[in-house]
């Protein structure tokens, strides 16, 4: 890990009207993002499928047009919203902005466009479900935080038609006016005029929706479920390894930086025990996917099938020992510097800035939240991290998902007392 951190240069975000956020950044390219918010009525897999279709355009016309300006369009699912973004030559920002906003309003898609993307989506689902760890993470998402899953199930994707897509498109158009995020050197006055023109014809409500926190019922905010004392098993008879996924839901107002640092501490402890001391695995990943209506904290590893029970016992023992563990200031400063370096390097990519601004916008956070977060990277306190460890990594609050041979798993896991084993029908 690095011992010194670069100076924090936080992006200065300026709001040039109710639906335009601008970060001035000199360079040969400009990045533009169209930020669409989602509500509880939006189905994530169909919504992401529809947006990808709209981003391509009929017979890939939108992709080809943006390619003429040196850019490739990308759809990023944000759980609380979605982002269509493109990075193009700096001189082409007006054309790119117009193409991006017009893409969502386009009604020229055909059944052939739907079929082409559906084939690709089904292939992606097959690849995911063929990977034990990815299949386990999908089940964890489906059980705890379904809004985080933009792929969905193969059976549903196979049934979508052009009518489904048009209905989903109407949902986007009926929503409040989206926001535009622009990172580049476009002149402010020209940018404001172009954005007003592009969004002024939006069919939905003209007034931007207030992004202040609303009630759970209005916003569809996820109410954290009471932990279910059961172990979910996705059957893979004869599999030589077992994928272990352990996770829980995290509310959108959790201290994200403290949680990220706590995740690094847990990940380091688990790697030391499961990989170095026991030799059960090559890797352990601890991740946190944030979302306003509830994010997901997940621990992921794969072990030899014969070590499933012992590895799971060692994992839960480490989680228990992390409760109230005292952390030295030196360790936290070292972790803080590492994260600061990583984030500062990330801020060199325009797409990362666009996504960061989009996330704070859909989460209803203040415009200066991203800059404040970057400035705080190296200054998270010991007690903040210790609180995150005790609050979010309690073993009794974790849902366990195992992907492997049920016969091998059952004999090893049932004696651990984690709850009854429930084998999930893999065809569902």
GROMACS .gro file of C-alpha atoms in nm:
model
  428
    1UNK     CA    1   0.000   0.000   0.000
    2UNK     CA    2   0.121   0.354  -0.065
    3UNK     CA    3   0.253   0.557   0.227
    4UNK     CA    4   0.176   0.895   0.078
    5UNK     CA    5  -0.145   1.020  -0.078
    6UNK     CA    6  -0.187   1.272  -0.359
    7UNK     CA    7  -0.345   1.607  -0.296
    8UNK     CA    8  -0.722   1.586  -0.310
    9UNK     CA    9  -0.850   1.764  -0.621
   10UNK     CA   10  -1.225   1.725  -0.595
   11UNK     CA   11  -1.440   1.794  -0.901
   12UNK     CA   12  -1.625   2.123  -0.878
   13UNK     CA   13  -1.985   2.059  -0.972
   14UNK     CA   14  -2.195   2.349  -1.098
   15UNK     CA   15  -2.571   2.334  -1.154
   16UNK     CA   16  -2.659   2.530  -1.468
   17UNK     CA   17  -3.035   2.504  -1.431
   18UNK     CA   18  -3.267   2.247  -1.271
   19UNK     CA   19  -3.158   1.956  -1.494
   20UNK     CA   20  -2.798   2.029  -1.592
   21UNK     CA   21  -2.488   1.950  -1.386
   22UNK     CA   22  -2.149   2.057  -1.523
   23UNK     CA   23  -1.795   1.969  -1.418
   24UNK     CA   24  -1.541   2.180  -1.605
   25UNK     CA   25  -1.252   1.965  -1.723
   26UNK     CA   26  -1.009   2.062  -1.996
   27UNK     CA   27  -0.909   1.797  -2.246
   28UNK     CA   28  -0.959   1.653  -2.594
   29UNK     CA   29  -1.288   1.480  -2.505
   30UNK     CA   30  -1.617   1.557  -2.334
   31UNK     CA   31  -1.830   1.305  -2.144
   32UNK     CA   32  -2.209   1.338  -2.136
   33UNK     CA   33  -2.450   1.141  -1.923
   34UNK     CA   34  -2.830   1.127  -1.931
   35UNK     CA   35  -2.952   1.039  -1.580
   36UNK     CA   36  -3.294   0.875  -1.552
   37UNK     CA   37  -3.451   0.805  -1.215
   38UNK     CA   38  -3.645   0.487  -1.144
   39UNK     CA   39  -3.937   0.428  -0.912
   40UNK     CA   40  -4.069   0.119  -0.741
   41UNK     CA   41  -4.290   0.044  -1.044
   42UNK     CA   42  -3.993   0.000  -1.279
   43UNK     CA   43  -3.883  -0.359  -1.344
   44UNK     CA   44  -3.500  -0.348  -1.345
   45UNK     CA   45  -3.428  -0.624  -1.603
   46UNK     CA   46  -3.684  -0.501  -1.856
   47UNK     CA   47  -3.588  -0.138  -1.793
   48UNK     CA   48  -3.218  -0.204  -1.852
   49UNK     CA   49  -3.299  -0.413  -2.160
   50UNK     CA   50  -3.512  -0.131  -2.300
   51UNK     CA   51  -3.249   0.134  -2.233
   52UNK     CA   52  -2.983  -0.073  -2.404
   53UNK     CA   53  -3.210  -0.102  -2.707
   54UNK     CA   54  -3.273   0.273  -2.709
   55UNK     CA   55  -2.901   0.338  -2.673
   56UNK     CA   56  -2.835   0.128  -2.984
   57UNK     CA   57  -3.118   0.271  -3.190
   58UNK     CA   58  -3.286   0.103  -3.483
   59UNK     CA   59  -3.034  -0.123  -3.655
   60UNK     CA   60  -2.767   0.032  -3.425
   61UNK     CA   61  -2.819   0.376  -3.580
   62UNK     CA   62  -2.751   0.566  -3.253
   63UNK     CA   63  -2.434   0.367  -3.186
   64UNK     CA   64  -2.311   0.430  -3.540
   65UNK     CA   65  -2.388   0.803  -3.524
   66UNK     CA   66  -2.199   0.849  -3.198
   67UNK     CA   67  -1.914   0.641  -3.335
   68UNK     CA   68  -1.866   0.909  -3.600
   69UNK     CA   69  -1.766   1.145  -3.317
   70UNK     CA   70  -1.529   0.897  -3.157
   71UNK     CA   71  -1.763   0.777  -2.882
   72UNK     CA   72  -1.928   0.456  -2.770
   73UNK     CA   73  -2.253   0.471  -2.574
   74UNK     CA   74  -2.284   0.279  -2.246
   75UNK     CA   75  -2.577   0.196  -2.017
   76UNK     CA   76  -2.496   0.190  -1.645
   77UNK     CA   77  -2.762   0.055  -1.408
   78UNK     CA   78  -2.765   0.251  -1.081
   79UNK     CA   79  -3.050   0.065  -0.901
   80UNK     CA   80  -3.217   0.398  -0.814
   81UNK     CA   81  -3.179   0.514  -1.170
   82UNK     CA   82  -2.998   0.452  -1.494
   83UNK     CA   83  -2.725   0.635  -1.682
   84UNK     CA   84  -2.669   0.658  -2.056
   85UNK     CA   85  -2.324   0.801  -2.112
   86UNK     CA   86  -2.084   0.864  -2.396
   87UNK     CA   87  -1.741   1.024  -2.429
   88UNK     CA   88  -1.680   1.201  -2.759
   89UNK     CA   89  -1.442   1.447  -2.920
   90UNK     CA   90  -1.470   1.778  -2.735
   91UNK     CA   91  -1.586   1.962  -3.048
   92UNK     CA   92  -1.881   1.722  -3.091
   93UNK     CA   93  -2.053   1.771  -2.756
   94UNK     CA   94  -2.362   1.943  -2.906
   95UNK     CA   95  -2.426   1.663  -3.153
   96UNK     CA   96  -2.368   1.396  -2.886
   97UNK     CA   97  -2.602   1.567  -2.641
   98UNK     CA   98  -2.877   1.580  -2.901
   99UNK     CA   99  -2.831   1.216  -3.002
  100UNK     CA  100  -2.828   1.097  -2.641
  101UNK     CA  101  -3.149   1.272  -2.538
  102UNK     CA  102  -3.327   1.185  -2.864
  103UNK     CA  103  -3.240   0.817  -2.824
  104UNK     CA  104  -3.472   0.767  -2.526
  105UNK     CA  105  -3.760   0.938  -2.706
  106UNK     CA  106  -3.711   0.734  -3.024
  107UNK     CA  107  -4.003   0.509  -3.121
  108UNK     CA  108  -3.846   0.353  -3.431
  109UNK     CA  109  -3.739   0.021  -3.278
  110UNK     CA  110  -3.854  -0.298  -3.445
  111UNK     CA  111  -3.910  -0.657  -3.344
  112UNK     CA  112  -3.582  -0.748  -3.515
  113UNK     CA  113  -3.394  -0.506  -3.287
  114UNK     CA  114  -3.556  -0.669  -2.984
  115UNK     CA  115  -3.470  -1.018  -3.105
  116UNK     CA  116  -3.105  -0.930  -3.171
  117UNK     CA  117  -3.051  -0.790  -2.821
  118UNK     CA  118  -3.255  -1.069  -2.662
  119UNK     CA  119  -3.017  -1.326  -2.808
  120UNK     CA  120  -2.723  -1.136  -2.660
  121UNK     CA  121  -2.898  -1.100  -2.325
  122UNK     CA  122  -2.978  -1.473  -2.308
  123UNK     CA  123  -2.614  -1.552  -2.385
  124UNK     CA  124  -2.507  -1.318  -2.101
  125UNK     CA  125  -2.751  -1.492  -1.865
  126UNK     CA  126  -2.611  -1.832  -1.963
  127UNK     CA  127  -2.257  -1.712  -1.893
  128UNK     CA  128  -2.365  -1.575  -1.554
  129UNK     CA  129  -2.553  -1.887  -1.452
  130UNK     CA  130  -2.261  -2.105  -1.562
  131UNK     CA  131  -2.033  -1.924  -1.316
  132UNK     CA  132  -2.106  -2.055  -0.964
  133UNK     CA  133  -2.003  -1.732  -0.790
  134UNK     CA  134  -2.204  -1.511  -1.028
  135UNK     CA  135  -2.506  -1.741  -0.995
  136UNK     CA  136  -2.485  -1.721  -0.616
  137UNK     CA  137  -2.456  -1.342  -0.621
  138UNK     CA  138  -2.764  -1.324  -0.845
  139UNK     CA  139  -2.965  -1.527  -0.594
  140UNK     CA  140  -2.842  -1.305  -0.311
  141UNK     CA  141  -2.950  -0.996  -0.506
  142UNK     CA  142  -3.286  -1.146  -0.595
  143UNK     CA  143  -3.355  -1.229  -0.232
  144UNK     CA  144  -3.223  -0.912  -0.065
  145UNK     CA  145  -3.195  -0.626  -0.318
  146UNK     CA  146  -3.375  -0.704  -0.646
  147UNK     CA  147  -3.338  -0.349  -0.779
  148UNK     CA  148  -2.963  -0.411  -0.813
  149UNK     CA  149  -3.008  -0.689  -1.069
  150UNK     CA  150  -3.036  -0.558  -1.427
  151UNK     CA  151  -3.008  -0.899  -1.597
  152UNK     CA  152  -3.294  -1.092  -1.436
  153UNK     CA  153  -3.402  -1.444  -1.533
  154UNK     CA  154  -3.359  -1.618  -1.868
  155UNK     CA  155  -3.721  -1.735  -1.874
  156UNK     CA  156  -3.855  -1.380  -1.850
  157UNK     CA  157  -3.606  -1.235  -2.096
  158UNK     CA  158  -3.702  -1.497  -2.354
  159UNK     CA  159  -4.064  -1.376  -2.349
  160UNK     CA  160  -4.007  -1.003  -2.405
  161UNK     CA  161  -4.149  -0.855  -2.724
  162UNK     CA  162  -4.154  -0.515  -2.890
  163UNK     CA  163  -4.476  -0.444  -2.695
  164UNK     CA  164  -4.297  -0.500  -2.363
  165UNK     CA  165  -4.020  -0.265  -2.473
  166UNK     CA  166  -4.259   0.009  -2.582
  167UNK     CA  167  -4.444  -0.010  -2.252
  168UNK     CA  168  -4.115   0.017  -2.060
  169UNK     CA  169  -4.013   0.312  -2.276
  170UNK     CA  170  -4.339   0.486  -2.187
  171UNK     CA  171  -4.252   0.445  -1.819
  172UNK     CA  172  -3.926   0.630  -1.871
  173UNK     CA  173  -4.098   0.905  -2.068
  174UNK     CA  174  -4.371   0.952  -1.805
  175UNK     CA  175  -4.113   0.999  -1.531
  176UNK     CA  176  -3.984   1.338  -1.424
  177UNK     CA  177  -3.749   1.514  -1.661
  178UNK     CA  178  -3.404   1.350  -1.653
  179UNK     CA  179  -3.080   1.530  -1.574
  180UNK     CA  180  -2.776   1.584  -1.791
  181UNK     CA  181  -2.423   1.553  -1.655
  182UNK     CA  182  -2.149   1.706  -1.870
  183UNK     CA  183  -1.778   1.677  -1.789
  184UNK     CA  184  -1.566   1.887  -2.024
  185UNK     CA  185  -1.485   2.235  -2.142
  186UNK     CA  186  -1.811   2.320  -2.317
  187UNK     CA  187  -1.902   2.691  -2.280
  188UNK     CA  188  -2.156   2.727  -2.001
  189UNK     CA  189  -2.404   2.952  -2.183
  190UNK     CA  190  -2.407   2.735  -2.496
  191UNK     CA  191  -2.433   2.420  -2.286
  192UNK     CA  192  -2.729   2.557  -2.090
  193UNK     CA  193  -2.912   2.650  -2.410
  194UNK     CA  194  -2.847   2.313  -2.572
  195UNK     CA  195  -2.962   2.124  -2.262
  196UNK     CA  196  -3.278   2.332  -2.230
  197UNK     CA  197  -3.361   2.264  -2.594
  198UNK     CA  198  -3.291   1.890  -2.568
  199UNK     CA  199  -3.491   1.840  -2.248
  200UNK     CA  200  -3.761   2.098  -2.314
  201UNK     CA  201  -3.952   1.856  -2.536
  202UNK     CA  202  -3.946   1.577  -2.281
  203UNK     CA  203  -4.297   1.427  -2.266
  204UNK     CA  204  -4.298   1.382  -1.889
  205UNK     CA  205  -4.354   1.648  -1.619
  206UNK     CA  206  -4.166   1.964  -1.707
  207UNK     CA  207  -4.068   2.047  -1.350
  208UNK     CA  208  -3.772   1.859  -1.209
  209UNK     CA  209  -3.879   1.640  -0.921
  210UNK     CA  210  -3.750   1.742  -0.582
  211UNK     CA  211  -3.481   1.499  -0.474
  212UNK     CA  212  -3.523   1.548  -0.102
  213UNK     CA  213  -3.581   1.228   0.097
  214UNK     CA  214  -3.939   1.110   0.080
  215UNK     CA  215  -4.138   0.862   0.281
  216UNK     CA  216  -4.075   0.491   0.241
  217UNK     CA  217  -4.410   0.448   0.065
  218UNK     CA  218  -4.348   0.733  -0.181
  219UNK     CA  219  -3.992   0.646  -0.270
  220UNK     CA  220  -4.018   0.268  -0.244
  221UNK     CA  221  -3.732   0.271   0.005
  222UNK     CA  222  -3.629  -0.079   0.102
  223UNK     CA  223  -3.723  -0.179   0.455
  224UNK     CA  224  -3.445  -0.402   0.585
  225UNK     CA  225  -3.577  -0.757   0.622
  226UNK     CA  226  -3.547  -0.958   0.939
  227UNK     CA  227  -3.264  -1.207   0.873
  228UNK     CA  228  -3.397  -1.546   0.766
  229UNK     CA  229  -3.219  -1.827   0.941
  230UNK     CA  230  -3.175  -2.050   0.641
  231UNK     CA  231  -2.902  -2.151   0.400
  232UNK     CA  232  -2.995  -2.126   0.031
  233UNK     CA  233  -2.833  -2.391  -0.192
  234UNK     CA  234  -2.817  -2.370  -0.571
  235UNK     CA  235  -2.760  -2.731  -0.681
  236UNK     CA  236  -2.460  -2.817  -0.894
  237UNK     CA  237  -2.422  -3.196  -0.846
  238UNK     CA  238  -2.067  -3.320  -0.881
  239UNK     CA  239  -1.910  -2.972  -0.867
  240UNK     CA  240  -1.558  -2.995  -0.727
  241UNK     CA  241  -1.583  -2.656  -0.556
  242UNK     CA  242  -1.845  -2.470  -0.358
  243UNK     CA  243  -1.913  -2.101  -0.414
  244UNK     CA  244  -1.989  -1.929  -0.083
  245UNK     CA  245  -2.183  -1.601  -0.086
  246UNK     CA  246  -2.267  -1.428   0.241
  247UNK     CA  247  -2.445  -1.095   0.246
  248UNK     CA  248  -2.702  -0.854   0.376
  249UNK     CA  249  -2.892  -0.541   0.281
  250UNK     CA  250  -2.746  -0.201   0.368
  251UNK     CA  251  -2.966   0.113   0.381
  252UNK     CA  252  -2.883   0.398   0.147
  253UNK     CA  253  -2.796   0.635   0.432
  254UNK     CA  254  -2.516   0.417   0.572
  255UNK     CA  255  -2.170   0.575   0.603
  256UNK     CA  256  -2.030   0.449   0.272
  257UNK     CA  257  -1.663   0.533   0.342
  258UNK     CA  258  -1.661   0.374   0.686
  259UNK     CA  259  -1.831   0.069   0.537
  260UNK     CA  260  -1.575   0.051   0.256
  261UNK     CA  261  -1.287   0.066   0.501
  262UNK     CA  262  -1.455  -0.192   0.725
  263UNK     CA  263  -1.496  -0.415   0.419
  264UNK     CA  264  -1.122  -0.387   0.352
  265UNK     CA  265  -1.048  -0.493   0.711
  266UNK     CA  266  -1.284  -0.792   0.687
  267UNK     CA  267  -1.149  -0.889   0.346
  268UNK     CA  268  -0.792  -0.881   0.474
  269UNK     CA  269  -0.880  -1.094   0.778
  270UNK     CA  270  -1.068  -1.350   0.570
  271UNK     CA  271  -0.790  -1.378   0.315
  272UNK     CA  272  -0.539  -1.436   0.593
  273UNK     CA  273  -0.747  -1.712   0.752
  274UNK     CA  274  -0.903  -1.883   0.450
  275UNK     CA  275  -0.614  -1.850   0.207
  276UNK     CA  276  -0.292  -1.826   0.404
  277UNK     CA  277  -0.368  -2.024   0.720
  278UNK     CA  278  -0.612  -2.281   0.583
  279UNK     CA  279  -0.531  -2.285   0.213
  280UNK     CA  280  -0.901  -2.325   0.126
  281UNK     CA  281  -0.926  -2.056  -0.139
  282UNK     CA  282  -0.731  -1.833  -0.376
  283UNK     CA  283  -0.936  -1.522  -0.323
  284UNK     CA  284  -1.198  -1.354  -0.104
  285UNK     CA  285  -1.392  -1.050  -0.223
  286UNK     CA  286  -1.592  -0.813  -0.001
  287UNK     CA  287  -1.807  -0.566  -0.194
  288UNK     CA  288  -2.070  -0.303  -0.126
  289UNK     CA  289  -2.314  -0.196  -0.399
  290UNK     CA  290  -2.484   0.126  -0.280
  291UNK     CA  291  -2.844   0.219  -0.355
  292UNK     CA  292  -3.086   0.469  -0.210
  293UNK     CA  293  -3.356   0.207  -0.159
  294UNK     CA  294  -3.107  -0.036  -0.009
  295UNK     CA  295  -2.767  -0.164  -0.122
  296UNK     CA  296  -2.601  -0.501  -0.086
  297UNK     CA  297  -2.297  -0.601   0.119
  298UNK     CA  298  -2.154  -0.929  -0.010
  299UNK     CA  299  -1.864  -1.162   0.077
  300UNK     CA  300  -1.764  -1.404  -0.197
  301UNK     CA  301  -1.523  -1.695  -0.216
  302UNK     CA  302  -1.491  -2.043  -0.368
  303UNK     CA  303  -1.346  -2.339  -0.180
  304UNK     CA  304  -1.289  -2.709  -0.238
  305UNK     CA  305  -1.617  -2.893  -0.189
  306UNK     CA  306  -1.471  -3.098   0.097
  307UNK     CA  307  -1.381  -2.776   0.284
  308UNK     CA  308  -1.725  -2.611   0.258
  309UNK     CA  309  -1.830  -2.653   0.621
  310UNK     CA  310  -1.492  -2.575   0.774
  311UNK     CA  311  -1.447  -2.267   0.555
  312UNK     CA  312  -1.793  -2.135   0.639
  313UNK     CA  313  -1.726  -2.191   1.011
  314UNK     CA  314  -1.394  -2.004   0.985
  315UNK     CA  315  -1.561  -1.718   0.795
  316UNK     CA  316  -1.832  -1.671   1.057
  317UNK     CA  317  -1.575  -1.695   1.335
  318UNK     CA  318  -1.381  -1.407   1.178
  319UNK     CA  319  -1.697  -1.200   1.136
  320UNK     CA  320  -1.777  -1.255   1.502
  321UNK     CA  321  -1.427  -1.156   1.611
  322UNK     CA  322  -1.454  -0.836   1.404
  323UNK     CA  323  -1.735  -0.713   1.629
  324UNK     CA  324  -1.583  -0.440   1.843
  325UNK     CA  325  -1.228  -0.506   1.722
  326UNK     CA  326  -0.999  -0.215   1.805
  327UNK     CA  327  -0.832  -0.060   1.502
  328UNK     CA  328  -0.517   0.148   1.529
  329UNK     CA  329  -0.503   0.491   1.375
  330UNK     CA  330  -0.198   0.385   1.173
  331UNK     CA  331  -0.393   0.107   1.003
  332UNK     CA  332  -0.681   0.334   0.919
  333UNK     CA  333  -0.451   0.605   0.786
  334UNK     CA  334  -0.281   0.345   0.564
  335UNK     CA  335  -0.615   0.219   0.434
  336UNK     CA  336  -0.735   0.576   0.387
  337UNK     CA  337  -0.431   0.664   0.177
  338UNK     CA  338  -0.482   0.355  -0.040
  339UNK     CA  339  -0.845   0.445  -0.105
  340UNK     CA  340  -0.750   0.808  -0.166
  341UNK     CA  341  -0.497   0.706  -0.431
  342UNK     CA  342  -0.750   0.475  -0.594
  343UNK     CA  343  -1.023   0.738  -0.602
  344UNK     CA  344  -0.794   1.012  -0.724
  345UNK     CA  345  -0.676   0.791  -1.010
  346UNK     CA  346  -1.040   0.712  -1.086
  347UNK     CA  347  -1.121   1.082  -1.111
  348UNK     CA  348  -0.887   1.106  -1.410
  349UNK     CA  349  -1.148   0.914  -1.612
  350UNK     CA  350  -1.432   1.135  -1.728
  351UNK     CA  351  -1.673   0.840  -1.722
  352UNK     CA  352  -1.600   0.788  -1.352
  353UNK     CA  353  -1.684   1.152  -1.277
  354UNK     CA  354  -2.009   1.129  -1.475
  355UNK     CA  355  -2.111   0.813  -1.289
  356UNK     CA  356  -2.019   0.962  -0.951
  357UNK     CA  357  -2.229   1.272  -1.017
  358UNK     CA  358  -2.517   1.059  -1.148
  359UNK     CA  359  -2.516   0.844  -0.835
  360UNK     CA  360  -2.530   1.140  -0.599
  361UNK     CA  361  -2.809   1.294  -0.810
  362UNK     CA  362  -3.037   0.988  -0.804
  363UNK     CA  363  -2.962   0.942  -0.433
  364UNK     CA  364  -3.083   1.295  -0.364
  365UNK     CA  365  -2.751   1.401  -0.213
  366UNK     CA  366  -2.620   1.760  -0.219
  367UNK     CA  367  -2.422   1.877  -0.520
  368UNK     CA  368  -2.104   1.902  -0.312
  369UNK     CA  369  -2.136   1.545  -0.174
  370UNK     CA  370  -1.883   1.393  -0.415
  371UNK     CA  371  -1.619   1.654  -0.334
  372UNK     CA  372  -1.685   1.617   0.040
  373UNK     CA  373  -1.646   1.239   0.012
  374UNK     CA  374  -1.314   1.271  -0.168
  375UNK     CA  375  -1.183   1.516   0.093
  376UNK     CA  376  -1.282   1.277   0.371
  377UNK     CA  377  -1.109   0.971   0.225
  378UNK     CA  378  -0.804   0.984   0.447
  379UNK     CA  379  -0.983   1.104   0.759
  380UNK     CA  380  -1.233   0.833   0.857
  381UNK     CA  381  -1.215   0.784   1.234
  382UNK     CA  382  -1.143   0.459   1.418
  383UNK     CA  383  -1.482   0.459   1.586
  384UNK     CA  384  -1.661   0.510   1.250
  385UNK     CA  385  -1.506   0.190   1.115
  386UNK     CA  386  -1.557  -0.001   1.439
  387UNK     CA  387  -1.921   0.102   1.433
  388UNK     CA  388  -1.955  -0.022   1.074
  389UNK     CA  389  -1.795  -0.354   1.169
  390UNK     CA  390  -2.030  -0.414   1.460
  391UNK     CA  391  -2.340  -0.283   1.281
  392UNK     CA  392  -2.311  -0.436   0.934
  393UNK     CA  393  -2.097  -0.748   0.973
  394UNK     CA  394  -2.289  -0.922   1.251
  395UNK     CA  395  -2.297  -1.295   1.157
  396UNK     CA  396  -2.657  -1.341   1.268
  397UNK     CA  397  -2.774  -1.080   1.012
  398UNK     CA  398  -2.611  -1.252   0.715
  399UNK     CA  399  -2.787  -1.453   0.445
  400UNK     CA  400  -2.586  -1.754   0.322
  401UNK     CA  401  -2.599  -1.878  -0.038
  402UNK     CA  402  -2.403  -2.184  -0.148
  403UNK     CA  403  -2.360  -2.308  -0.505
  404UNK     CA  404  -2.240  -2.665  -0.528
  405UNK     CA  405  -2.323  -3.031  -0.469
  406UNK     CA  406  -2.615  -3.050  -0.222
  407UNK     CA  407  -2.510  -3.392  -0.096
  408UNK     CA  408  -2.161  -3.271  -0.009
  409UNK     CA  409  -2.287  -2.942   0.133
  410UNK     CA  410  -2.564  -3.080   0.353
  411UNK     CA  411  -2.350  -3.310   0.566
  412UNK     CA  412  -2.097  -3.033   0.634
  413UNK     CA  413  -2.322  -2.731   0.682
  414UNK     CA  414  -2.622  -2.862   0.878
  415UNK     CA  415  -2.414  -2.918   1.198
  416UNK     CA  416  -2.311  -2.548   1.194
  417UNK     CA  417  -2.656  -2.436   1.311
  418UNK     CA  418  -2.696  -2.164   1.047
  419UNK     CA  419  -3.054  -2.271   0.980
  420UNK     CA  420  -3.226  -2.525   0.757
  421UNK     CA  421  -3.094  -2.584   0.407
  422UNK     CA  422  -3.327  -2.481   0.125
  423UNK     CA  423  -3.236  -2.616  -0.218
  424UNK     CA  424  -3.346  -2.364  -0.483
  425UNK     CA  425  -3.510  -2.493  -0.802
  426UNK     CA  426  -3.251  -2.383  -1.059
  427UNK     CA  427  -3.509  -2.365  -1.336
  428UNK     CA  428  -3.701  -2.085  -1.161
   0.00000   0.00000   0.00000
